[in-house]
Amino acid sequence: MDSVENKYLVARPIYSEDSFSSDHEIVQRHHKTLLDHFKKICTCSPQKAKKIALNFVPVLAWLPAYQFKEWFLSDIISGVTTGLVAVLQGLAYALLANVAPGYGLYTSFFPVVVYFFFGSSRHVSAGPFPVVSLMVGSVVASVVPGDTTGFSNSTNATNEALIEHQRMIVASSLCFLVGIIQLALGLLQVGFIVIYLSDSLINGFTTAAAIEVVVSQLKYMFGIKIPSFSGPLSIFYSLESIFSQITSTNIPDLLIGIIIMVLVYIVKELNVKYKSKLPVPIPIEIILTIIAAGLSYGFNFKDRYNVTTVGTIQKGFQPPLAPSLQVFQTTIANAFSIAIVGFAVAFSVAKVYSIKHNYNVDGNQELIAFGLSNIVCGSFRGFAASTSLSRSSVQESTGGKTQVAGIISGIIVLIVTLAVGYLLEPLPKSVLAGIIIINLKGMLMKFNEIPVLFKRDKFDCLVWILTFIAALLLGLDLGLAAGVGIELLTVVFRVQFPKFAVLANISRTDIYRTKKDYSDIYEPDGVKIFKSPAPLFFANADFFRDKITAATGFNPLWVLRKRNKALRKIKKLLKKGELQVTPKGLVTVSPDCKDIEDEELDNNTLEELDQPTNTADLPADIDWNADLPMNIAVPKVNIHSLILDFGAVSFIDLSGMKILKGTLKDFLKIDVDVYIAGADCGVLEKLQRSNFFDDDIKTSIFFLTVHDAVLHVLEKKGLNLALKNGTSKESENILFTTETSNGTLRERPMPNETKF
């Protein structure tokens, strides 16, 4: 069968905005004012109170609908597995936070309990996250270095226990402050702030953080002691200190770490390969932790081989501790960075699982949930918490349906803290370091994104690379701020220097595309179509004007001044009798007459030259595109109409209006008609409110589409002008109209119709 070509036929008038508004009534809508929103917020009803309560405490909504028979067993299995992972990660990530491992158990318990009541995600596992823990550790190291007593009044108390206690105070106070910031942002409904952290920025930042995590764990792998560094270039100071002591490496620590890394890597690869056949992933970290703790205790690694172990883990929970206001003052900027990063990571993980399981998560509620979690956690001597993709993946992949799995994982952490925590005291720290390093594989593999990003979007690639470099050189807190600044600069650059284009008509269609991109394209003679692909505002208004000048090939203001100067010369020559008006135009009477030199222009003369040319007192009109006598040179203007495609202009500010109005007036002064097509209703309304229109610039220059504007121009200027010097290719375009059709478009040629 022959293929059938799908076509459509449109028959309608040529619509400007004015004619369209006269034919179609606009519905007057009431736009809510700030007062209306305030009244809505202040109103109260039982239904609204119930909705607020359910939104603020989501557990009240989903727990009554909990399907006990179908979900409870899965949640138990998931909770136990996740709890064991949380215990191990709590101990490991406490090393990143520069506090005793026991405090990591607190961070693995309290956030889970609070998130159970206030979190909106069913699958994330609240608790320590390596990047956040490292940021906390950087702050702790800067406030309480290893060789000082920090906030203590005693200058001689430099023992390790006192330093450990002071670091705990800093970490817990910082956690409390992070919670206050997150809670405040959530109550102010600014959860949208996470949109300013793009995937490229987050990936570059987390990759740099992963490298810093690896460097921070090398001291445990080599079994050496180095001072803590923070601030810009701290990673290089740490590396210098490590390599300066590399000869003091404790070989047993290094061997233990390497063995752990190799075994964990192999089993994790097997878990991935046989994922479909295994009911649950093999918990290799937990197995190796138990084995290593047992071997270390049985063979007395600490005393016999000088292996650094976890040490004392206090049984049970310590009483709440008031945060330090001095720490608040010192760490407020760092706390804000940690709050944003922690929320961004948690929300991105929550969003992944909400899409997978078809439910909604509320960004503002997530801020509130993690804010309250960190406030409670900081009160009980924990450090800042977020969520971990690996831990959340375990909770979801092992069958977890709701946060009941989360609360069960918290119970497992509670049991370890209250009863069996002392069994982990002989565990070598190199075991935890090896587990941390090998679990960073996913973050470090993000380097593979760079070639892909370079091909897809060079700006995103630039954000990734510069954020990565900034985080390494300046530290994580300043690196994040620098990354956000770089990202915003790329957005500004894209909007400030957009890719303007000259459009033309695709043959035999009403479609307009970039002139340079197609061969079968038709540009009506004397018509220039210019597309603006970005909002018009103060930053790109001058660039917009320059690009229009480049597209048309002349500066209208310069042409106007040249014409007015030429007009002055012509009037002087006519007055002297050296020029004469004939049917053929202006001719020179005396071939020996000399050209009149340009007079020096003062400010008043310049203002006069910027006025429209006035030829009313001349005996004949002047064709400015023809050759003028007496070597009078005036730039030729090869267009009679300029159409601006504003389909992509979403807004315009006062500076943009000023530039646009000046540009339109400059073209009108040299008899070039200007039309604007596809303008958004909001843009048009703003122009009307701002008194943009006057006697020269009217609303009639606005058209619904570029095609409407083109047909209007061709109808206004006449067919002969449109087809002057036209090629056979242009003549074959099937844009037809008749005198009685009122601009009707047809898709079939007729002998008595004229082609446009």
Short mmCIF file of C-alpha atoms in Angstrom, two decimals, residues 9-481:
data_model
loop_
_atom_site.label_atom_id
_atom_site.label_comp_id
_atom_site.label_asym_id
_atom_site.label_seq_id
_atom_site.Cartn_x
_atom_site.Cartn_y
_atom_site.Cartn_z
CA LEU A 9 -5.64 22.44 6.78
CA VAL A 10 -6.10 25.67 8.74
CA ALA A 11 -8.42 28.43 7.63
CA ARG A 12 -8.49 31.49 9.88
CA PRO A 13 -7.89 35.22 9.74
CA ILE A 14 -4.47 36.77 10.27
CA TYR A 15 -4.55 37.53 13.95
CA SER A 16 -2.86 40.34 15.77
CA GLU A 17 -3.32 40.51 19.52
CA ASP A 18 -5.89 43.28 19.04
CA SER A 19 -7.96 41.44 16.46
CA PHE A 20 -7.80 38.20 18.41
CA SER A 21 -8.98 39.96 21.59
CA SER A 22 -11.87 41.53 19.71
CA ASP A 23 -12.98 38.13 18.34
CA HIS A 24 -12.43 36.16 21.56
CA GLU A 25 -13.52 37.46 24.93
CA ILE A 26 -10.90 37.24 27.67
CA VAL A 27 -12.10 35.83 30.99
CA GLN A 28 -11.32 38.23 33.81
CA ARG A 29 -9.74 36.21 36.59
CA HIS A 30 -9.19 37.26 40.16
CA HIS A 31 -5.54 36.92 41.11
CA LYS A 32 -4.97 36.31 44.79
CA THR A 33 -3.20 39.08 46.59
CA LEU A 34 -0.87 38.84 49.56
CA LEU A 35 -3.81 39.77 51.78
CA ASP A 36 -5.86 36.88 50.36
CA HIS A 37 -3.08 34.42 51.14
CA PHE A 38 -2.73 35.87 54.64
CA LYS A 39 -6.47 35.48 55.27
CA LYS A 40 -6.33 31.88 54.08
CA ILE A 41 -3.46 31.12 56.44
CA CYS A 42 -5.24 32.72 59.40
CA THR A 43 -8.57 30.96 58.87
CA CYS A 44 -9.24 27.87 60.97
CA SER A 45 -11.62 24.95 60.72
CA PRO A 46 -11.75 21.39 62.07
CA GLN A 47 -10.84 20.02 58.64
CA LYS A 48 -7.86 22.36 58.34
CA ALA A 49 -6.68 21.54 61.87
CA LYS A 50 -6.86 17.83 61.08
CA LYS A 51 -4.98 18.29 57.82
CA ILE A 52 -2.24 20.30 59.55
CA ALA A 53 -1.90 17.65 62.27
CA LEU A 54 -1.67 14.81 59.74
CA ASN A 55 0.88 16.72 57.66
CA PHE A 56 3.00 17.63 60.67
CA VAL A 57 2.87 14.11 62.19
CA PRO A 58 2.58 11.78 59.16
CA VAL A 59 2.57 8.66 61.34
CA LEU A 60 -1.02 9.54 62.32
CA ALA A 61 -2.00 9.14 58.67
CA TRP A 62 -0.23 5.92 57.66
CA LEU A 63 -0.11 3.91 60.90
CA PRO A 64 -3.92 3.40 61.21
CA ALA A 65 -3.87 2.05 57.64
CA TYR A 66 -0.95 -0.29 58.35
CA GLN A 67 -1.53 -3.75 56.85
CA PHE A 68 -0.25 -5.86 59.72
CA LYS A 69 -0.53 -9.33 58.16
CA GLU A 70 1.01 -8.36 54.82
CA TRP A 71 3.75 -5.99 55.98
CA PHE A 72 4.83 -6.77 59.53
CA LEU A 73 7.04 -9.80 58.83
CA SER A 74 8.80 -7.98 55.97
CA ASP A 75 9.34 -4.95 58.19
CA ILE A 76 10.84 -7.13 60.95
CA ILE A 77 13.33 -8.78 58.58
CA SER A 78 14.21 -5.44 57.02
CA GLY A 79 14.49 -3.71 60.41
CA VAL A 80 16.84 -6.31 61.89
CA THR A 81 19.11 -6.25 58.83
CA THR A 82 19.14 -2.45 58.66
CA GLY A 83 19.75 -2.21 62.40
CA LEU A 84 22.89 -4.33 62.19
CA VAL A 85 24.17 -2.17 59.32
CA ALA A 86 23.30 0.97 61.29
CA VAL A 87 25.35 -0.23 64.27
CA LEU A 88 28.39 -0.77 62.12
CA GLN A 89 28.00 2.52 60.23
CA GLY A 90 27.44 4.41 63.46
CA LEU A 91 30.77 3.18 64.82
CA ALA A 92 32.57 3.81 61.52
CA TYR A 93 31.19 7.26 60.77
CA ALA A 94 31.96 8.44 64.29
CA LEU A 95 35.61 8.24 63.26
CA LEU A 96 34.83 10.69 60.44
CA ALA A 97 33.18 13.03 62.92
CA ASN A 98 36.31 12.97 65.15
CA VAL A 99 34.37 11.71 68.17
CA ALA A 100 34.44 8.43 70.09
CA PRO A 101 32.78 5.51 68.24
CA GLY A 102 30.17 5.10 70.99
CA TYR A 103 28.56 8.41 70.04
CA GLY A 104 27.92 6.99 66.59
CA LEU A 105 25.44 4.56 68.18
CA TYR A 106 23.50 7.54 69.57
CA THR A 107 23.36 9.04 66.07
CA SER A 108 22.09 5.71 64.72
CA PHE A 109 19.28 5.55 67.31
CA PHE A 110 17.68 8.94 68.09
CA PRO A 111 17.14 10.18 64.51
CA VAL A 112 15.44 6.90 63.56
CA VAL A 113 12.95 7.22 66.44
CA VAL A 114 12.11 10.86 65.72
CA TYR A 115 11.87 10.29 61.96
CA PHE A 116 9.37 7.47 62.60
CA PHE A 117 6.86 10.06 63.82
CA PHE A 118 7.64 13.06 61.63
CA GLY A 119 9.16 11.74 58.38
CA SER A 120 7.15 11.54 55.16
CA SER A 121 9.23 8.84 53.45
CA ARG A 122 8.52 5.17 54.09
CA HIS A 123 11.92 3.82 53.09
CA VAL A 124 14.79 6.12 54.09
CA SER A 125 16.90 5.16 57.06
CA ALA A 126 17.80 8.20 59.16
CA GLY A 127 21.22 8.29 60.79
CA PRO A 128 24.85 9.12 60.05
CA PHE A 129 26.00 9.85 56.48
CA PRO A 130 29.71 9.89 55.55
CA VAL A 131 29.79 13.32 53.84
CA VAL A 132 27.88 15.00 56.67
CA SER A 133 30.01 13.19 59.25
CA LEU A 134 33.17 14.37 57.52
CA MET A 135 31.90 17.97 57.50
CA VAL A 136 31.18 17.65 61.22
CA GLY A 137 34.65 16.20 61.77
CA SER A 138 36.23 19.12 59.94
CA VAL A 139 34.46 21.61 62.21
CA VAL A 140 35.33 19.60 65.33
CA ALA A 141 38.99 19.45 64.33
CA SER A 142 39.13 23.20 63.71
CA VAL A 143 37.50 24.09 67.05
CA VAL A 144 39.26 21.46 69.17
CA PRO A 145 42.60 20.47 67.59
CA GLY A 146 44.33 17.43 68.98
CA ASP A 147 47.06 19.45 70.68
CA THR A 148 44.91 22.00 72.54
CA THR A 149 42.29 22.12 75.23
CA GLY A 150 39.95 24.27 73.16
CA PHE A 151 37.30 25.71 75.43
CA SER A 152 38.81 24.53 78.69
CA ASN A 153 40.01 27.10 81.21
CA SER A 154 42.84 24.84 82.25
CA THR A 155 45.92 25.19 80.06
CA ASN A 156 47.49 21.97 81.35
CA ALA A 157 44.60 19.56 80.77
CA THR A 158 45.72 18.12 77.45
CA ASN A 159 44.92 14.48 78.08
CA GLU A 160 43.02 12.53 75.48
CA ALA A 161 39.88 12.05 77.58
CA LEU A 162 39.38 15.78 78.00
CA ILE A 163 39.93 16.45 74.29
CA GLU A 164 37.43 13.69 73.49
CA HIS A 165 34.87 15.26 75.81
CA GLN A 166 35.35 18.71 74.30
CA ARG A 167 34.97 17.32 70.78
CA MET A 168 31.76 15.63 71.83
CA ILE A 169 30.43 18.98 73.10
CA VAL A 170 31.30 20.67 69.81
CA ALA A 171 29.77 17.87 67.70
CA SER A 172 26.56 17.69 69.74
CA SER A 173 26.16 21.49 69.88
CA LEU A 174 26.74 21.68 66.14
CA CYS A 175 24.12 18.93 65.65
CA PHE A 176 21.64 20.91 67.76
CA LEU A 177 22.28 24.07 65.71
CA VAL A 178 21.89 22.15 62.44
CA GLY A 179 18.55 20.90 63.72
CA ILE A 180 17.39 24.42 64.59
CA ILE A 181 18.29 25.65 61.09
CA GLN A 182 16.52 22.75 59.37
CA LEU A 183 13.44 23.11 61.58
CA ALA A 184 13.27 26.86 60.91
CA LEU A 185 13.59 26.33 57.15
CA GLY A 186 10.86 23.70 57.28
CA LEU A 187 8.46 25.89 59.25
CA LEU A 188 9.14 28.76 56.83
CA GLN A 189 8.21 26.41 53.96
CA VAL A 190 11.47 26.85 52.07
CA GLY A 191 12.05 23.23 51.17
CA PHE A 192 12.44 24.39 47.58
CA ILE A 193 15.96 25.54 48.49
CA VAL A 194 17.24 22.13 47.46
CA ILE A 195 16.56 22.97 43.79
CA TYR A 196 19.64 25.19 43.84
CA LEU A 197 21.79 22.11 44.32
CA SER A 198 21.88 20.44 40.91
CA ASP A 199 22.90 16.84 40.33
CA SER A 200 26.20 17.98 38.83
CA LEU A 201 26.98 20.09 41.88
CA ILE A 202 26.03 17.35 44.36
CA ASN A 203 27.99 14.69 42.47
CA GLY A 204 31.11 16.85 42.21
CA PHE A 205 30.82 17.79 45.87
CA THR A 206 30.25 14.23 47.12
CA THR A 207 33.13 12.91 45.00
CA ALA A 208 35.47 15.44 46.59
CA ALA A 209 34.05 14.50 49.99
CA ALA A 210 34.69 10.82 49.24
CA ILE A 211 38.36 11.57 48.53
CA GLU A 212 38.60 13.51 51.79
CA VAL A 213 36.99 10.57 53.61
CA VAL A 214 39.60 8.22 52.14
CA VAL A 215 42.42 10.54 53.23
CA SER A 216 40.93 10.88 56.72
CA GLN A 217 40.91 7.08 57.13
CA LEU A 218 44.49 6.49 56.01
CA LYS A 219 45.81 7.21 59.52
CA TYR A 220 43.78 4.27 60.83
CA MET A 221 44.85 2.06 57.94
CA PHE A 222 48.54 2.81 58.58
CA GLY A 223 48.16 2.86 62.36
CA ILE A 224 49.81 6.27 62.76
CA LYS A 225 48.86 9.41 64.63
CA ILE A 226 48.67 12.73 62.80
CA PRO A 227 47.26 16.09 63.91
CA SER A 228 43.82 17.12 62.69
CA PHE A 229 43.66 19.72 59.93
CA SER A 230 40.76 21.85 58.76
CA GLY A 231 40.13 24.72 56.38
CA PRO A 232 41.58 25.37 52.92
CA LEU A 233 44.23 22.87 51.70
CA SER A 234 43.66 20.71 54.79
CA ILE A 235 43.63 17.55 52.65
CA PHE A 236 47.13 18.32 51.39
CA TYR A 237 48.40 19.03 54.90
CA SER A 238 46.97 15.67 55.98
CA LEU A 239 48.66 13.88 53.09
CA GLU A 240 51.95 15.58 53.87
CA SER A 241 51.71 14.50 57.50
CA ILE A 242 50.80 10.93 56.54
CA PHE A 243 53.65 10.49 54.08
CA SER A 244 56.12 12.08 56.47
CA GLN A 245 55.30 9.26 58.95
CA ILE A 246 54.84 6.47 56.42
CA THR A 247 57.91 4.70 57.78
CA SER A 248 56.16 4.38 61.15
CA THR A 249 53.34 2.31 59.66
CA ASN A 250 51.96 -0.41 61.93
CA ILE A 251 52.03 -3.43 59.61
CA PRO A 252 49.28 -5.42 61.42
CA ASP A 253 46.88 -2.48 61.09
CA LEU A 254 47.68 -2.17 57.38
CA LEU A 255 47.26 -5.91 56.76
CA ILE A 256 43.94 -6.02 58.60
CA GLY A 257 42.64 -3.05 56.62
CA ILE A 258 43.72 -4.48 53.26
CA ILE A 259 42.23 -7.91 54.01
CA ILE A 260 38.94 -6.33 55.05
CA MET A 261 38.82 -4.19 51.89
CA VAL A 262 39.53 -7.14 49.59
CA LEU A 263 36.94 -9.41 51.21
CA VAL A 264 34.24 -6.73 51.32
CA TYR A 265 34.86 -5.83 47.68
CA ILE A 266 34.66 -9.45 46.49
CA VAL A 267 31.45 -10.22 48.40
CA LYS A 268 29.80 -6.99 47.32
CA GLU A 269 30.53 -7.81 43.69
CA LEU A 270 29.01 -11.25 44.23
CA ASN A 271 25.95 -9.63 45.80
CA VAL A 272 25.49 -7.52 42.68
CA LYS A 273 26.09 -10.44 40.31
CA TYR A 274 23.68 -12.80 42.05
CA LYS A 275 21.20 -10.18 43.23
CA SER A 276 18.24 -11.97 41.64
CA LYS A 277 19.10 -15.28 43.32
CA LEU A 278 19.87 -14.03 46.82
CA PRO A 279 16.89 -13.33 49.12
CA VAL A 280 18.94 -10.70 50.93
CA PRO A 281 22.46 -9.39 50.25
CA ILE A 282 25.21 -11.12 52.22
CA PRO A 283 25.95 -8.78 55.18
CA ILE A 284 29.70 -9.14 54.77
CA GLU A 285 30.53 -6.03 56.81
CA ILE A 286 28.67 -7.37 59.84
CA ILE A 287 30.21 -10.84 59.49
CA LEU A 288 33.75 -9.48 59.21
CA THR A 289 33.19 -7.06 62.09
CA ILE A 290 32.13 -9.89 64.40
CA ILE A 291 35.04 -12.09 63.28
CA ALA A 292 37.58 -9.25 63.60
CA ALA A 293 36.33 -8.28 67.06
CA GLY A 294 36.54 -11.91 68.18
CA LEU A 295 40.04 -12.45 66.79
CA SER A 296 41.24 -9.16 68.25
CA TYR A 297 39.94 -10.14 71.69
CA GLY A 298 41.18 -13.73 71.50
CA PHE A 299 44.72 -12.88 70.32
CA ASN A 300 44.98 -9.56 72.17
CA PHE A 301 45.80 -7.51 69.05
CA LYS A 302 45.95 -4.29 71.07
CA ASP A 303 48.78 -5.31 73.37
CA ARG A 304 50.62 -7.85 71.23
CA TYR A 305 50.61 -6.00 67.91
CA ASN A 306 49.91 -2.42 69.00
CA VAL A 307 46.68 -2.36 66.96
CA THR A 308 44.43 0.64 67.57
CA THR A 309 41.00 -0.54 68.72
CA VAL A 310 37.61 1.11 69.21
CA GLY A 311 38.13 1.29 72.96
CA THR A 312 35.59 1.83 75.68
CA ILE A 313 31.97 2.00 74.58
CA GLN A 314 29.91 3.36 77.45
CA LYS A 315 27.03 1.12 78.37
CA GLY A 316 23.61 2.75 78.04
CA PHE A 317 22.77 6.36 77.33
CA GLN A 318 24.20 9.42 79.01
CA PRO A 319 21.93 12.21 80.32
CA PRO A 320 20.98 15.07 77.97
CA LEU A 321 23.50 17.86 77.57
CA ALA A 322 22.75 21.54 76.98
CA PRO A 323 24.40 22.88 73.80
CA SER A 324 27.22 25.39 74.00
CA LEU A 325 26.30 28.93 72.88
CA GLN A 326 29.98 29.60 72.24
CA VAL A 327 29.99 26.76 69.72
CA PHE A 328 26.87 28.25 68.12
CA GLN A 329 28.69 31.53 67.54
CA THR A 330 31.78 29.81 66.15
CA THR A 331 30.07 27.34 63.84
CA ILE A 332 26.94 29.08 62.52
CA ALA A 333 28.20 29.23 58.92
CA ASN A 334 29.33 25.59 58.97
CA ALA A 335 26.02 24.56 60.51
CA PHE A 336 24.09 26.12 57.65
CA SER A 337 26.22 24.25 55.06
CA ILE A 338 25.75 20.96 56.91
CA ALA A 339 22.00 21.57 57.23
CA ILE A 340 21.63 22.14 53.49
CA VAL A 341 23.84 19.22 52.44
CA GLY A 342 22.16 16.84 54.91
CA PHE A 343 18.70 17.80 53.72
CA ALA A 344 19.67 17.67 50.03
CA VAL A 345 21.03 14.13 50.39
CA ALA A 346 18.07 12.94 52.46
CA PHE A 347 15.47 14.45 50.17
CA SER A 348 17.11 13.08 47.01
CA VAL A 349 17.14 9.56 48.49
CA ALA A 350 13.53 9.91 49.69
CA LYS A 351 12.46 11.12 46.26
CA VAL A 352 14.03 8.10 44.55
CA TYR A 353 11.99 5.65 46.62
CA SER A 354 8.80 7.73 46.53
CA ILE A 355 8.85 7.59 42.73
CA LYS A 356 9.63 3.88 42.75
CA HIS A 357 6.78 3.02 45.15
CA ASN A 358 4.31 5.69 43.97
CA TYR A 359 3.81 7.95 46.98
CA ASN A 360 4.61 11.57 47.75
CA VAL A 361 7.26 13.09 49.97
CA ASP A 362 7.03 16.65 51.27
CA GLY A 363 10.30 18.61 51.20
CA ASN A 364 9.18 20.98 53.95
CA GLN A 365 8.11 18.08 56.19
CA GLU A 366 11.43 16.37 55.58
CA LEU A 367 13.18 19.51 56.80
CA ILE A 368 11.02 19.50 59.93
CA ALA A 369 11.63 15.79 60.52
CA PHE A 370 15.40 15.99 60.20
CA GLY A 371 15.45 19.25 62.13
CA LEU A 372 13.71 17.63 65.09
CA SER A 373 15.88 14.51 64.70
CA ASN A 374 19.08 16.55 64.94
CA ILE A 375 17.79 18.62 67.86
CA VAL A 376 17.02 15.47 69.86
CA CYS A 377 20.21 13.76 68.70
CA GLY A 378 22.33 16.80 69.67
CA SER A 379 20.67 16.94 73.09
CA PHE A 380 21.78 13.34 73.71
CA ARG A 381 25.41 13.86 72.58
CA GLY A 382 25.07 12.64 69.02
CA PHE A 383 26.38 14.33 65.87
CA ALA A 384 24.53 15.58 62.79
CA ALA A 385 22.44 12.99 60.95
CA SER A 386 20.98 12.69 57.48
CA THR A 387 20.36 9.45 55.62
CA SER A 388 22.54 6.99 53.78
CA LEU A 389 21.76 5.60 50.35
CA SER A 390 23.40 2.27 51.20
CA ARG A 391 21.49 1.90 54.49
CA SER A 392 18.21 2.99 52.90
CA SER A 393 18.85 0.56 50.05
CA VAL A 394 19.23 -2.27 52.55
CA GLN A 395 15.97 -1.28 54.26
CA GLU A 396 14.08 -1.18 50.96
CA SER A 397 15.67 -4.19 49.25
CA THR A 398 15.12 -6.50 52.21
CA GLY A 399 11.37 -5.90 52.08
CA GLY A 400 10.80 -2.84 54.22
CA LYS A 401 7.35 -1.38 53.62
CA THR A 402 7.09 1.44 56.16
CA GLN A 403 9.02 3.18 58.92
CA VAL A 404 8.09 0.28 61.19
CA ALA A 405 11.24 -1.26 59.73
CA GLY A 406 13.06 1.89 60.78
CA ILE A 407 11.86 1.73 64.38
CA ILE A 408 12.84 -1.96 64.55
CA SER A 409 16.33 -1.06 63.32
CA GLY A 410 16.42 1.51 66.12
CA ILE A 411 15.54 -1.22 68.62
CA ILE A 412 18.52 -3.26 67.37
CA VAL A 413 20.81 -0.26 67.91
CA LEU A 414 19.24 0.21 71.36
CA ILE A 415 19.98 -3.40 72.31
CA VAL A 416 23.59 -3.05 71.22
CA THR A 417 23.96 0.21 73.12
CA LEU A 418 22.42 -1.11 76.35
CA ALA A 419 23.65 -4.69 76.42
CA VAL A 420 26.25 -5.89 73.94
CA GLY A 421 28.19 -2.79 72.95
CA TYR A 422 31.17 -3.80 75.06
CA LEU A 423 31.71 -6.80 72.76
CA LEU A 424 32.81 -4.39 70.01
CA GLU A 425 35.46 -2.67 72.16
CA PRO A 426 38.33 -4.91 70.84
CA LEU A 427 37.39 -4.14 67.21
CA PRO A 428 40.42 -2.67 65.33
CA LYS A 429 39.78 0.79 63.90
CA SER A 430 41.47 -0.34 60.69
CA VAL A 431 38.50 -2.67 60.15
CA LEU A 432 36.10 0.27 60.26
CA ALA A 433 38.43 2.32 58.05
CA GLY A 434 38.60 -0.44 55.44
CA ILE A 435 34.82 -0.81 55.42
CA ILE A 436 34.37 2.95 55.03
CA ILE A 437 36.84 3.20 52.14
CA ILE A 438 35.46 0.27 50.17
CA ASN A 439 31.88 1.54 50.61
CA LEU A 440 32.90 4.78 48.90
CA LYS A 441 33.31 2.97 45.59
CA GLY A 442 29.97 4.27 44.31
CA MET A 443 30.92 7.89 45.04
CA LEU A 444 34.38 7.56 43.54
CA MET A 445 32.96 5.98 40.37
CA LYS A 446 31.18 9.25 39.66
CA PHE A 447 34.36 10.33 37.88
CA ASN A 448 32.94 8.36 34.94
CA GLU A 449 30.26 11.05 34.62
CA ILE A 450 32.71 13.68 33.39
CA PRO A 451 33.03 12.48 29.74
CA VAL A 452 29.27 11.96 29.53
CA LEU A 453 28.55 15.43 30.93
CA PHE A 454 31.08 16.98 28.56
CA LYS A 455 29.20 15.55 25.59
CA ARG A 456 25.73 16.40 26.89
CA ASP A 457 26.17 19.78 28.58
CA LYS A 458 29.50 21.54 28.98
CA PHE A 459 28.10 23.93 31.59
CA ASP A 460 27.07 21.01 33.83
CA CYS A 461 30.48 19.46 33.29
CA LEU A 462 32.11 22.74 34.30
CA VAL A 463 29.98 22.91 37.48
CA TRP A 464 30.97 19.32 38.36
CA ILE A 465 34.70 19.89 37.88
CA LEU A 466 34.91 23.32 39.55
CA THR A 467 32.81 22.22 42.53
CA PHE A 468 35.04 19.17 42.93
CA ILE A 469 38.21 21.30 42.80
CA ALA A 470 36.76 23.95 45.13
CA ALA A 471 35.70 21.35 47.71
CA LEU A 472 39.17 19.77 47.67
CA LEU A 473 41.09 23.03 47.88
CA LEU A 474 38.85 25.13 50.12
CA GLY A 475 37.26 22.47 52.30
CA LEU A 476 33.74 21.10 52.14
CA ASP A 477 31.91 24.09 53.62
CA LEU A 478 33.56 26.76 51.47
CA GLY A 479 33.62 24.36 48.52
CA LEU A 480 29.85 23.98 48.69
CA ALA A 481 29.37 27.75 48.75
#
